[in-house]
Amino acid sequence: MFGKNKKLAFVGIFGLGTALLLSLFALLGTFELYQLKLSDTLQGDTAISPEITIVQIDEQTLAHLGEPQTWNRTNYEIVYSAISEFQPKVVGIDIFFQAERDELGDNLFRDALEDGPPTVIIYPMKDSSYDQENDYFVQAVDDVRNGLPIAKFRNLPHVKVSTSYALDDIDQVKRRLVPLIYDASQGSYFENFAFAVVREALGHPDRPTEPDISSDMYHMANGGLSIPLVDGQMIINYASRPFHSALPADISYKRVSFVDVYNGQIDNAEALFRDKIVLIGPTALFFNDSYPVPTSSEYEMDGVEIQANAIQTILEERFLVPMSLGQTFVLVLSISLVSATVFMFLPILWSLMYLIGFSLLYALTAPFFFDKGVILDLIHPYLALILTFVSVFLYRYFTEFKEKIALKSAFSKYVNPTIAQQIVDNPDQVKLGGEAREVTVIFTDIRGFTSISEKLQPKSLIALLNDYLSAMTNVIMAEGGTVDKYEGDAIMAFFGAPLDQKDHAIRACTSALKMGQALAELHQMWQSAEPLPGGESRPAIDFRCGIHTGSAIVGNVGSKNKLEYTAIGDAINLGSRLEGA
């Protein structure tokens, strides 16, 4: 049989090879899309923060105030002032002020901002590129912040100007946020909207002139909040699902219409605004400011709500980091080695139970680690498990299983199927090369066979012998005996090999008695049977039997081209003589 050491060597080599192959796939991002989609199912199970309120410029607002390009800044001043009365922690305005309106409205809004709470305003920007040397994103475009009305607002003591830049993944879903942008035209850094809002909400000092950032970490302040990054970006841990009129309101953040604040029609303004983070942003379809997110495949999420989820992620420090390539390699290697060992040495039923059980356990573990901030690899471990299962059982089939099948087929010719299966299942108990054993041998033949054979045609004689030998062989095998050979009408069989049988002598004697019963039943069957193929009637026959117990050499005997499993020795010869006595 195939050696244990060779099997263990296969397990080690295969486990290492699988880990290297799947780690290469992870490095190349071969299954990145599937990983993203599976990890999305873990999002959205966190309680929505009551500290965030969204003032939405919705369809109702446009119906009453008209399209935003027709507004002057007085609309914003009225709403901003109404919110400021309740002293929120910070107001974030997720609206592009790209053009000058009228000077009166701009100045009123500016005065309100000057007297108001800490405020963050975004400015429009184009795509940025990642500076791998410095680990931040660079925007090399004209400085739009020098244009009106941003120029009126950006130098106010309570106002911070920020960018708003969320990257798309390969499936166009918004999952990541850039912490800050380096504006080459100004030679300075600007934090992304959500980060700037959190900085104001937590009362952190102004961002240092030189940010403390790397590809995997952003330190907002000395001794302050440190935010894990992946390739210079923070993964948003979404708490809400996209707000939609067809869905329950409690799936998203508290909302109020811009026009209701404008008209002073807010009954619970104290609860909505006092000491809260208030975000003002567009949600009407007119703005085309909604995007696919992980928490819904049916509805898109408004940009301001994406920022709210990012803010909650930072405030509650529910940061997410996927497994590193090194961690993936170690995990896949461990799974491959353990699984290959299990599949190599356990029966297929137990292996299938392990396969299913491990898969379920790993799936149940993923939410636990996600809650701890680690996104488990949900692809490569399962690939390792399936690849290992298929490969190991193919290996076992072409080595162990084929050998077992051949062994069982060989032994089934002279032992009953149960004994043959025991030999296959416990090959170490069988020494086919030859060994001394105490066995009980039984020889039987048909009494007066020569005279009987002379009266029958050849085809009749063969038919008679086949009936007789089949009946006798069935008895021997049923008692666990090994049929050694047929010599004409004679049968040689022995008990106690190839498997140990402590009661081999009793089995042999029981077989002899049952053979007499079987022959009687055969005679009774022949009485109603058709004549032999030559037309002769079946003769009444009797059998002789010789049984002896003693030591014999048992094993495979023969040439390179033909072997027989047999027993030889004085005890066997004596058994043969007893049969003819």
Coordinates of C-alpha atoms in Angstrom, one line a residue:
M1 CA 0.0 0.0 0.0
F2 CA 1.0 3.6 -0.5
G3 CA 3.3 4.6 2.4
K4 CA 2.3 7.1 5.1
N5 CA 5.4 9.1 4.6
K6 CA 4.7 9.6 0.9
K7 CA 1.2 10.7 1.7
L8 CA 2.5 13.3 4.2
A9 CA 5.0 14.5 1.7
F10 CA 2.2 15.0 -0.8
V11 CA 0.3 16.9 1.8
G12 CA 3.2 19.3 2.5
I13 CA 4.1 19.9 -1.1
F14 CA 0.5 20.3 -2.2
G15 CA -0.3 22.7 0.7
L16 CA 2.6 24.9 -0.1
G17 CA 1.9 24.9 -3.8
T18 CA -1.8 25.8 -3.2
A19 CA -0.9 28.6 -0.9
L20 CA 1.6 30.1 -3.4
L21 CA -0.8 29.8 -6.3
L22 CA -3.8 31.4 -4.5
S23 CA -1.6 34.1 -3.0
L24 CA -0.5 34.9 -6.6
F25 CA -4.2 35.2 -7.5
A26 CA -4.7 37.5 -4.5
L27 CA -1.8 39.6 -5.5
L28 CA -3.1 39.9 -9.1
G29 CA -6.7 40.6 -7.9
T30 CA -8.1 37.8 -10.0
F31 CA -11.1 37.4 -7.7
E32 CA -11.3 40.9 -6.3
L33 CA -14.8 41.6 -7.6
Y34 CA -16.2 38.5 -5.9
Q35 CA -14.4 39.4 -2.7
L36 CA -15.9 42.8 -2.7
K37 CA -19.4 41.5 -3.4
L38 CA -19.2 38.9 -0.6
S39 CA -17.8 41.4 1.9
D40 CA -20.6 43.8 1.1
T41 CA -23.1 41.4 2.7
L42 CA -21.4 42.1 6.0
Q43 CA -22.1 45.8 5.8
G44 CA -25.1 47.7 7.3
D45 CA -25.6 45.8 10.6
T46 CA -24.4 48.7 12.8
A47 CA -26.8 51.0 14.6
I48 CA -27.2 54.3 12.9
S49 CA -25.7 57.2 14.8
P50 CA -28.2 59.6 16.4
E51 CA -25.5 62.3 16.4
I52 CA -25.9 63.0 12.7
T53 CA -28.8 64.9 11.0
I54 CA -29.1 65.5 7.3
V55 CA -30.8 68.6 5.9
Q56 CA -31.7 67.5 2.4
I57 CA -32.4 69.6 -0.6
D58 CA -35.1 67.3 -1.9
E59 CA -37.9 67.3 -4.4
Q60 CA -40.1 69.2 -1.9
T61 CA -37.5 71.9 -1.6
L62 CA -37.2 72.4 -5.4
A63 CA -41.0 72.4 -5.8
H64 CA -41.2 75.4 -3.4
L65 CA -37.9 77.3 -4.0
G66 CA -37.2 76.5 -7.6
E67 CA -34.0 75.0 -9.1
P68 CA -30.8 75.9 -7.2
Q69 CA -29.3 77.9 -10.0
T70 CA -32.1 80.4 -9.6
W71 CA -31.4 80.9 -5.9
N72 CA -29.3 83.6 -4.3
R73 CA -27.3 82.8 -1.2
T74 CA -30.0 84.2 1.1
N75 CA -31.7 80.8 1.0
Y76 CA -28.6 79.2 2.5
E77 CA -28.2 82.0 5.0
I78 CA -31.8 81.6 6.3
V79 CA -31.4 77.8 6.7
Y80 CA -27.8 78.0 8.1
S81 CA -28.9 80.7 10.7
A82 CA -31.9 78.6 11.8
I83 CA -29.7 75.6 12.4
S84 CA -27.0 77.7 14.1
E85 CA -29.5 78.9 16.8
F86 CA -29.3 75.4 18.3
Q87 CA -25.5 75.4 18.5
P88 CA -24.6 72.2 16.6
K89 CA -21.2 70.7 17.0
V90 CA -20.4 71.3 13.3
V91 CA -22.3 72.1 10.1
G92 CA -21.1 70.4 6.9
I93 CA -22.3 71.9 3.7
D94 CA -22.0 69.4 0.9
I95 CA -22.8 71.9 -1.8
F96 CA -20.6 73.4 -4.6
F97 CA -20.7 77.2 -4.5
Q98 CA -19.2 77.6 -7.9
A99 CA -20.6 80.9 -9.1
E100 CA -21.3 84.4 -7.7
R101 CA -24.9 85.2 -7.2
D102 CA -25.8 88.7 -5.9
E103 CA -23.4 90.5 -3.6
L104 CA -26.0 91.1 -0.9
G105 CA -26.9 87.4 -0.6
D106 CA -23.3 86.3 -0.6
N107 CA -22.4 88.9 2.1
L108 CA -25.4 87.8 4.2
F109 CA -24.3 84.2 4.0
R110 CA -20.7 85.2 4.8
D111 CA -21.8 87.1 7.9
A112 CA -23.9 84.1 9.0
L113 CA -20.9 81.8 8.6
E114 CA -18.6 84.2 10.5
D115 CA -21.0 84.1 13.5
G116 CA -22.0 80.5 13.2
P117 CA -20.7 77.2 14.6
P118 CA -17.7 75.4 13.1
T119 CA -18.5 74.8 9.4
V120 CA -17.0 72.7 6.6
I121 CA -17.7 73.7 3.0
I122 CA -16.7 71.6 0.0
Y123 CA -15.3 73.0 -3.2
P124 CA -15.5 71.4 -6.7
M125 CA -12.5 69.5 -8.0
K126 CA -11.4 67.1 -10.7
D127 CA -10.0 63.7 -10.4
S128 CA -6.8 63.3 -8.5
S129 CA -3.9 60.9 -8.8
Y130 CA -2.2 59.0 -6.0
D131 CA 1.4 60.0 -5.1
Q132 CA 2.9 56.7 -4.0
E133 CA 6.1 58.3 -2.8
N134 CA 4.3 60.6 -0.4
D135 CA 1.1 58.5 0.2
Y136 CA -1.5 61.1 -0.6
F137 CA -3.6 62.2 -3.6
V138 CA -2.6 65.2 -5.7
Q139 CA -4.9 67.6 -7.5
A140 CA -3.1 69.6 -10.2
V141 CA -5.9 71.9 -11.4
D142 CA -6.7 75.6 -11.3
D143 CA -7.4 76.8 -7.8
V144 CA -11.2 77.1 -7.9
R145 CA -11.2 78.3 -4.3
N146 CA -9.9 81.7 -5.4
G147 CA -13.2 82.2 -7.3
L148 CA -16.4 83.7 -5.8
P149 CA -18.0 82.9 -3.5
I150 CA -15.4 80.5 -1.9
A151 CA -13.0 83.5 -1.6
K152 CA -15.5 85.2 0.7
F153 CA -15.8 82.1 2.9
R154 CA -12.5 80.3 3.1
N155 CA -10.6 82.6 5.4
L156 CA -13.3 82.9 8.1
P157 CA -12.1 81.5 11.5
H158 CA -14.9 79.0 11.9
V159 CA -14.9 77.8 8.3
K160 CA -12.9 75.1 6.7
V161 CA -12.8 74.4 3.0
S162 CA -12.5 70.7 2.1
T163 CA -12.6 68.4 -0.9
S164 CA -15.2 65.7 -1.6
Y165 CA -13.6 62.7 -3.2
A166 CA -14.8 59.1 -3.0
L167 CA -13.2 56.6 -5.3
D168 CA -15.1 53.9 -7.2
D169 CA -14.1 50.3 -7.0
I170 CA -13.9 48.1 -10.1
D171 CA -17.7 47.6 -9.9
Q172 CA -18.4 51.4 -9.6
V173 CA -19.4 51.1 -6.0
K174 CA -18.4 53.7 -3.4
R175 CA -16.5 51.9 -0.7
R176 CA -13.5 54.1 0.0
L177 CA -12.7 57.7 0.9
V178 CA -9.5 59.7 0.4
P179 CA -8.3 61.3 3.6
L180 CA -6.7 64.4 2.1
I181 CA -5.7 66.0 -1.2
Y182 CA -2.5 68.0 -2.0
D183 CA -3.5 71.0 -4.1
A184 CA -0.5 71.6 -6.3
S185 CA -1.8 75.0 -7.3
Q186 CA -1.8 76.2 -3.7
G187 CA 1.1 74.0 -2.3
S188 CA -1.1 72.9 0.6
Y189 CA -3.2 70.1 1.8
F190 CA -7.0 69.9 2.3
E191 CA -8.8 67.2 4.2
N192 CA -11.7 65.4 2.6
F193 CA -15.1 66.5 3.7
A194 CA -15.8 63.7 6.3
F195 CA -12.4 64.0 7.9
A196 CA -12.7 67.7 8.2
V197 CA -16.1 67.5 9.7
V198 CA -14.9 64.9 12.3
R199 CA -11.9 67.1 13.1
E200 CA -14.3 70.0 14.0
A201 CA -16.7 67.8 15.8
L202 CA -14.0 66.3 18.1
G203 CA -12.4 69.7 18.6
H204 CA -9.1 68.6 17.3
P205 CA -6.5 71.3 16.5
D206 CA -6.0 72.4 12.9
R207 CA -4.4 69.9 10.6
P208 CA -0.6 70.1 10.8
T209 CA 1.1 71.8 7.9
E210 CA 2.8 68.5 7.0
P211 CA 0.3 65.7 7.5
D212 CA 1.3 62.5 9.2
I213 CA 0.1 60.0 6.6
S214 CA 1.3 56.7 5.0
S215 CA -0.2 54.3 2.7
D216 CA -1.7 52.4 5.7
M217 CA -2.3 55.0 8.3
Y218 CA -3.5 58.7 8.7
H219 CA -2.8 60.3 12.1
M220 CA -5.2 63.3 12.3
A221 CA -3.4 64.9 15.2
N222 CA -0.5 64.1 17.5
G223 CA -1.8 61.7 20.1
G224 CA -5.2 61.9 18.5
L225 CA -7.2 59.7 16.2
S226 CA -5.3 57.3 13.9
I227 CA -7.2 56.0 10.9
P228 CA -6.1 52.8 9.1
L229 CA -5.9 53.1 5.3
V230 CA -5.6 50.7 2.4
D231 CA -3.5 52.1 -0.4
G232 CA -4.0 55.6 1.1
Q233 CA -7.8 55.3 1.4
M234 CA -10.2 54.6 4.2
I235 CA -12.8 51.9 3.8
I236 CA -16.2 53.2 4.8
N237 CA -18.1 50.9 7.2
Y238 CA -21.6 51.6 6.2
A239 CA -24.2 51.7 8.9
S240 CA -27.2 52.8 6.8
R241 CA -29.0 51.6 3.7
P242 CA -29.9 54.2 1.0
F243 CA -32.8 56.4 2.0
H244 CA -35.8 55.8 -0.2
S245 CA -39.5 56.7 0.1
A246 CA -40.4 53.0 -0.4
L247 CA -38.3 52.0 2.6
P248 CA -38.7 52.5 6.3
A249 CA -37.3 55.9 7.5
D250 CA -35.2 54.3 10.3
I251 CA -32.8 52.6 7.8
S252 CA -31.0 55.9 7.4
Y253 CA -30.0 59.0 9.3
K254 CA -32.5 61.5 10.7
R255 CA -33.5 63.8 7.9
V256 CA -35.4 67.1 7.5
S257 CA -36.3 69.0 4.3
F258 CA -34.3 72.1 3.6
V259 CA -37.5 74.0 2.8
D260 CA -39.0 73.0 6.1
V261 CA -36.0 74.6 7.9
Y262 CA -36.3 77.5 5.6
N263 CA -40.0 78.0 6.5
G264 CA -39.4 77.4 10.2
Q265 CA -41.7 74.3 10.2
I266 CA -39.5 72.0 12.3
D267 CA -41.2 70.8 15.5
N268 CA -38.2 69.0 17.0
A269 CA -35.4 71.3 16.0
E270 CA -33.8 71.1 19.4
A271 CA -33.4 67.3 19.1
L272 CA -32.3 67.5 15.5
F273 CA -29.7 70.2 15.8
R274 CA -28.5 70.8 19.3
D275 CA -25.0 69.5 19.7
K276 CA -25.3 67.4 16.6
I277 CA -23.4 67.0 13.4
V278 CA -25.6 68.6 10.7
L279 CA -25.0 67.9 7.1
I280 CA -26.7 70.0 4.4
G281 CA -26.7 68.4 1.0
P282 CA -28.6 67.6 -2.2
T283 CA -30.8 64.5 -2.5
A284 CA -33.3 65.5 -5.3
L285 CA -32.9 63.6 -8.6
F286 CA -32.1 66.9 -10.3
F287 CA -28.6 66.9 -8.8
N288 CA -27.7 63.5 -10.1
D289 CA -25.7 63.0 -6.8
S290 CA -26.4 59.4 -5.9
Y291 CA -24.1 56.3 -6.2
P292 CA -24.1 52.5 -5.8
V293 CA -23.0 51.5 -2.3
P294 CA -22.4 48.1 -0.6
T295 CA -25.6 48.1 1.5
S296 CA -28.0 48.0 -1.4
S297 CA -28.1 46.5 -4.9
E298 CA -31.5 48.1 -5.7
Y299 CA -31.1 51.7 -4.6
E300 CA -28.3 54.3 -4.9
M301 CA -27.2 56.4 -2.0
D302 CA -27.1 60.2 -1.9
G303 CA -23.6 61.7 -1.7
V304 CA -24.3 63.4 1.6
E305 CA -25.5 60.1 3.1
I306 CA -22.2 58.5 2.0
Q307 CA -20.4 61.3 3.8
A308 CA -22.6 60.6 6.9
N309 CA -21.5 57.0 6.9
A310 CA -17.9 57.9 6.6
I311 CA -18.2 60.4 9.4
Q312 CA -19.8 57.7 11.6
T313 CA -17.1 55.3 10.7
I314 CA -14.4 57.8 11.9
L315 CA -16.3 59.0 15.0
E316 CA -17.0 55.4 16.3
E317 CA -13.6 54.2 15.1
R318 CA -15.2 51.3 13.3
F319 CA -12.4 51.1 10.8
L320 CA -12.1 48.2 8.3
V321 CA -8.9 46.6 7.0
P322 CA -8.8 43.6 4.7
M323 CA -6.4 40.8 5.3
S324 CA -2.9 41.5 4.0
L325 CA -1.3 39.3 1.4
G326 CA 0.9 37.7 4.0
Q327 CA -2.0 36.9 6.2
T328 CA -3.8 35.4 3.2
F329 CA -0.8 33.2 2.5
V330 CA -0.6 31.9 6.1
L331 CA -4.4 31.3 6.2
V332 CA -4.5 29.5 2.9
L333 CA -1.4 27.5 3.7
S334 CA -2.9 26.4 7.1
I335 CA -6.2 25.5 5.5
S336 CA -4.5 23.6 2.7
L337 CA -2.3 21.6 5.1
V338 CA -5.0 20.7 7.6
S339 CA -7.6 19.9 5.0
A340 CA -5.2 17.9 2.9
T341 CA -4.3 15.8 6.0
V342 CA -8.0 15.3 6.8
F343 CA -8.9 14.3 3.2
M344 CA -5.8 12.1 2.9
F345 CA -6.5 9.9 5.9
L346 CA -10.3 10.0 6.6
P347 CA -13.0 8.3 4.6
I348 CA -14.8 10.3 2.0
L349 CA -18.0 10.6 4.2
W350 CA -16.0 12.2 7.1
S351 CA -14.1 14.3 4.6
L352 CA -17.4 15.7 3.2
M353 CA -18.6 16.4 6.7
Y354 CA -15.4 18.3 7.4
L355 CA -15.7 20.2 4.1
I356 CA -19.3 21.3 4.9
G357 CA -18.6 22.0 8.6
F358 CA -15.5 24.1 7.9
S359 CA -17.2 26.1 5.2
L360 CA -20.1 26.9 7.5
L361 CA -17.8 27.7 10.5
Y362 CA -15.7 30.1 8.4
A363 CA -18.8 31.8 7.1
L364 CA -20.0 32.3 10.6
T365 CA -16.6 33.6 11.7
A366 CA -16.6 36.4 9.0
P367 CA -19.1 38.7 10.7
F368 CA -17.2 38.4 14.0
F369 CA -14.0 39.5 12.5
F370 CA -15.8 42.2 10.5
D371 CA -17.1 43.6 13.7
K372 CA -13.5 43.7 15.0
G373 CA -12.5 45.6 11.9
V374 CA -11.0 42.8 9.8
I375 CA -12.4 41.9 6.4
L376 CA -11.7 38.2 6.1
D377 CA -10.7 36.8 2.7
L378 CA -13.9 35.2 1.6
I379 CA -12.6 33.7 -1.7
H380 CA -9.2 32.1 -1.5
P381 CA -9.8 30.0 1.7
Y382 CA -12.8 28.4 0.0
L383 CA -10.8 27.9 -3.2
A384 CA -8.1 26.2 -1.1
L385 CA -10.7 24.0 0.5
I386 CA -12.3 22.9 -2.7
L387 CA -9.0 22.5 -4.6
T388 CA -7.6 20.5 -1.8
F389 CA -10.6 18.2 -1.6
V390 CA -10.7 17.5 -5.4
S391 CA -6.9 17.1 -5.7
V392 CA -6.4 14.8 -2.7
F393 CA -9.2 12.5 -3.7
L394 CA -8.0 12.4 -7.3
Y395 CA -4.6 11.5 -5.9
R396 CA -6.1 8.9 -3.6
Y397 CA -8.1 7.4 -6.5
F398 CA -5.1 7.0 -8.7
T399 CA -2.9 5.5 -5.9
E400 CA -4.7 4.2 -2.9
F401 CA -8.3 3.7 -4.1
K402 CA -7.3 1.9 -7.3
E403 CA -4.9 -0.3 -5.4
K404 CA -7.6 -1.1 -2.8
I405 CA -10.1 -1.8 -5.6
A406 CA -7.6 -4.2 -7.2
L407 CA -6.9 -5.8 -3.9
K408 CA -10.5 -6.2 -3.1
S409 CA -11.2 -7.7 -6.5
A410 CA -8.4 -10.2 -6.1
F411 CA -9.4 -11.3 -2.6
S412 CA -13.1 -11.4 -3.5
K413 CA -12.4 -14.4 -5.7
Y414 CA -11.5 -16.6 -2.7
V415 CA -12.9 -14.9 0.4
N416 CA -16.3 -13.4 1.1
P417 CA -16.9 -9.7 0.3
T418 CA -16.9 -8.8 4.0
I419 CA -13.5 -10.3 4.6
A420 CA -12.2 -8.7 1.4
Q421 CA -13.4 -5.3 2.6
Q422 CA -11.7 -5.9 6.0
I423 CA -8.5 -6.6 4.2
V424 CA -8.8 -3.4 2.1
D425 CA -9.7 -1.3 5.2
N426 CA -6.8 -2.8 7.3
P427 CA -4.0 -3.6 4.9
D428 CA -1.4 -3.5 7.6
Q429 CA -2.9 -6.7 9.1
V430 CA -2.2 -8.6 6.0
K431 CA 1.3 -9.7 5.0
L432 CA 1.1 -11.0 1.5
G433 CA 4.8 -11.7 1.2
G434 CA 4.7 -14.9 3.3
E435 CA 4.4 -15.6 7.0
A436 CA 4.0 -18.6 9.3
R437 CA 0.4 -18.8 10.7
E438 CA -1.7 -21.4 12.5
V439 CA -4.5 -22.2 10.2
T440 CA -7.2 -24.8 9.7
V441 CA -7.2 -26.3 6.2
I442 CA -10.2 -28.1 4.7
F443 CA -10.1 -30.4 1.6
T444 CA -13.3 -31.7 0.0
D445 CA -14.1 -33.6 -3.2
I446 CA -16.9 -35.7 -4.8
R447 CA -16.9 -39.3 -3.8
G448 CA -16.6 -41.6 -6.8
F449 CA -16.2 -38.6 -9.1
T450 CA -14.2 -40.6 -11.8
S451 CA -17.0 -43.1 -12.4
I452 CA -19.6 -40.3 -12.5
S453 CA -17.6 -38.2 -15.0
E454 CA -17.3 -41.2 -17.3
K455 CA -21.1 -41.3 -17.7
L456 CA -21.5 -37.6 -18.6
Q457 CA -20.8 -35.6 -21.6
P458 CA -18.3 -32.8 -21.1
K459 CA -20.8 -30.0 -21.1
S460 CA -23.0 -31.9 -18.6
L461 CA -20.0 -32.5 -16.4
I462 CA -19.1 -28.8 -16.3
A463 CA -22.7 -27.8 -15.5
L464 CA -22.8 -30.4 -12.7
L465 CA -19.4 -29.2 -11.3
N466 CA -20.4 -25.5 -11.4
D467 CA -23.6 -26.2 -9.4
Y468 CA -21.7 -28.2 -6.8
L469 CA -18.6 -25.9 -6.5
S470 CA -20.8 -22.8 -6.2
A471 CA -22.9 -24.3 -3.4
M472 CA -19.8 -25.5 -1.5
T473 CA -17.8 -22.2 -2.1
N474 CA -20.7 -20.1 -0.8
V475 CA -20.7 -22.1 2.5
I476 CA -16.9 -21.7 3.0
M477 CA -17.0 -17.9 2.3
A478 CA -20.0 -17.4 4.5
E479 CA -17.9 -18.8 7.4
G480 CA -15.0 -16.5 6.5
G481 CA -12.8 -19.0 4.8
T482 CA -10.4 -18.4 2.0
V483 CA -10.9 -20.6 -1.1
D484 CA -7.4 -21.4 -2.2
K485 CA -8.0 -23.4 -5.4
Y486 CA -10.1 -25.8 -7.3
E487 CA -8.7 -29.1 -8.7
G488 CA -11.4 -30.7 -10.8
D489 CA -14.0 -31.7 -8.2
A490 CA -11.7 -30.9 -5.3
I491 CA -11.7 -27.7 -3.2
M492 CA -8.9 -26.5 -1.0
A493 CA -9.7 -23.8 1.5
F494 CA -8.3 -22.6 4.8
F495 CA -9.3 -20.5 7.8
G496 CA -7.2 -18.1 9.9
A497 CA -5.6 -16.2 7.0
P498 CA -5.2 -13.6 5.5
L499 CA -7.0 -12.1 8.6
D500 CA -6.6 -13.6 12.1
Q501 CA -9.5 -15.7 13.2
K502 CA -9.2 -17.1 16.7
D503 CA -12.0 -19.6 16.1
H504 CA -10.6 -20.8 12.7
A505 CA -10.9 -24.5 13.6
I506 CA -14.6 -24.1 14.6
R507 CA -15.3 -22.2 11.4
A508 CA -13.8 -25.1 9.4
C509 CA -15.8 -27.8 11.1
T510 CA -19.0 -25.7 10.9
S511 CA -18.4 -25.3 7.2
A512 CA -18.1 -29.1 6.7
L513 CA -21.4 -29.6 8.4
K514 CA -23.1 -26.9 6.4
M515 CA -21.7 -28.2 3.2
G516 CA -23.6 -31.5 3.9
Q517 CA -26.8 -29.4 4.4
A518 CA -26.1 -27.4 1.2
L519 CA -25.6 -30.6 -0.8
A520 CA -28.9 -32.0 0.4
E521 CA -30.6 -28.8 -0.6
L522 CA -28.9 -29.1 -4.0
H523 CA -30.2 -32.6 -4.5
Q524 CA -33.7 -31.4 -3.7
M525 CA -33.4 -28.6 -6.2
W526 CA -32.1 -31.0 -8.9
Q527 CA -35.2 -33.2 -8.6
S528 CA -37.3 -30.5 -10.2
A529 CA -34.6 -29.1 -12.4
E530 CA -34.3 -29.7 -16.1
P531 CA -31.8 -32.4 -17.4
L532 CA -28.2 -31.6 -17.8
P533 CA -27.1 -30.0 -21.1
G534 CA -26.3 -33.4 -22.6
G535 CA -29.8 -34.8 -21.7
E536 CA -28.6 -36.8 -18.7
S537 CA -30.4 -36.7 -15.4
R538 CA -28.4 -35.3 -12.4
P539 CA -26.8 -38.1 -10.4
A540 CA -27.0 -38.2 -6.6
I541 CA -23.5 -37.3 -5.3
D542 CA -21.7 -37.3 -1.9
F543 CA -18.6 -35.5 -0.8
R544 CA -15.5 -36.3 1.3
C545 CA -13.8 -33.9 3.7
G546 CA -10.5 -33.7 5.4
I547 CA -9.8 -31.0 8.1
H548 CA -6.5 -30.3 9.9
T549 CA -5.2 -27.5 12.1
G550 CA -1.5 -26.7 12.2
S551 CA 1.2 -24.3 11.3
A552 CA 1.6 -23.3 7.6
I553 CA 3.3 -20.8 5.4
V554 CA 0.7 -18.4 4.0
G555 CA 1.4 -15.8 1.2
N556 CA 1.7 -15.1 -2.5
V557 CA 3.4 -17.9 -4.3
G558 CA 4.2 -18.1 -8.0
S559 CA 6.1 -16.4 -10.8
K560 CA 6.5 -12.7 -11.7
N561 CA 3.6 -13.0 -14.1
K562 CA 1.2 -15.1 -12.0
L563 CA 0.8 -15.3 -8.3
E564 CA -1.6 -17.2 -6.1
Y565 CA -2.4 -16.6 -2.4
T566 CA -2.0 -20.0 -0.9
A567 CA -0.9 -22.0 2.1
I568 CA 1.8 -24.7 2.1
G569 CA 3.4 -27.0 4.6
D570 CA 3.1 -30.3 6.4
A571 CA -0.2 -29.3 8.0
I572 CA -1.7 -28.7 4.5
N573 CA -0.4 -32.1 3.2
L574 CA -1.9 -33.9 6.2
G575 CA -5.3 -32.2 5.6
S576 CA -5.2 -33.5 2.0
R577 CA -4.4 -37.1 3.1
L578 CA -7.2 -37.0 5.7
E579 CA -9.7 -36.2 2.9
G580 CA -8.9 -39.4 1.1
A581 CA -8.7 -41.6 4.2

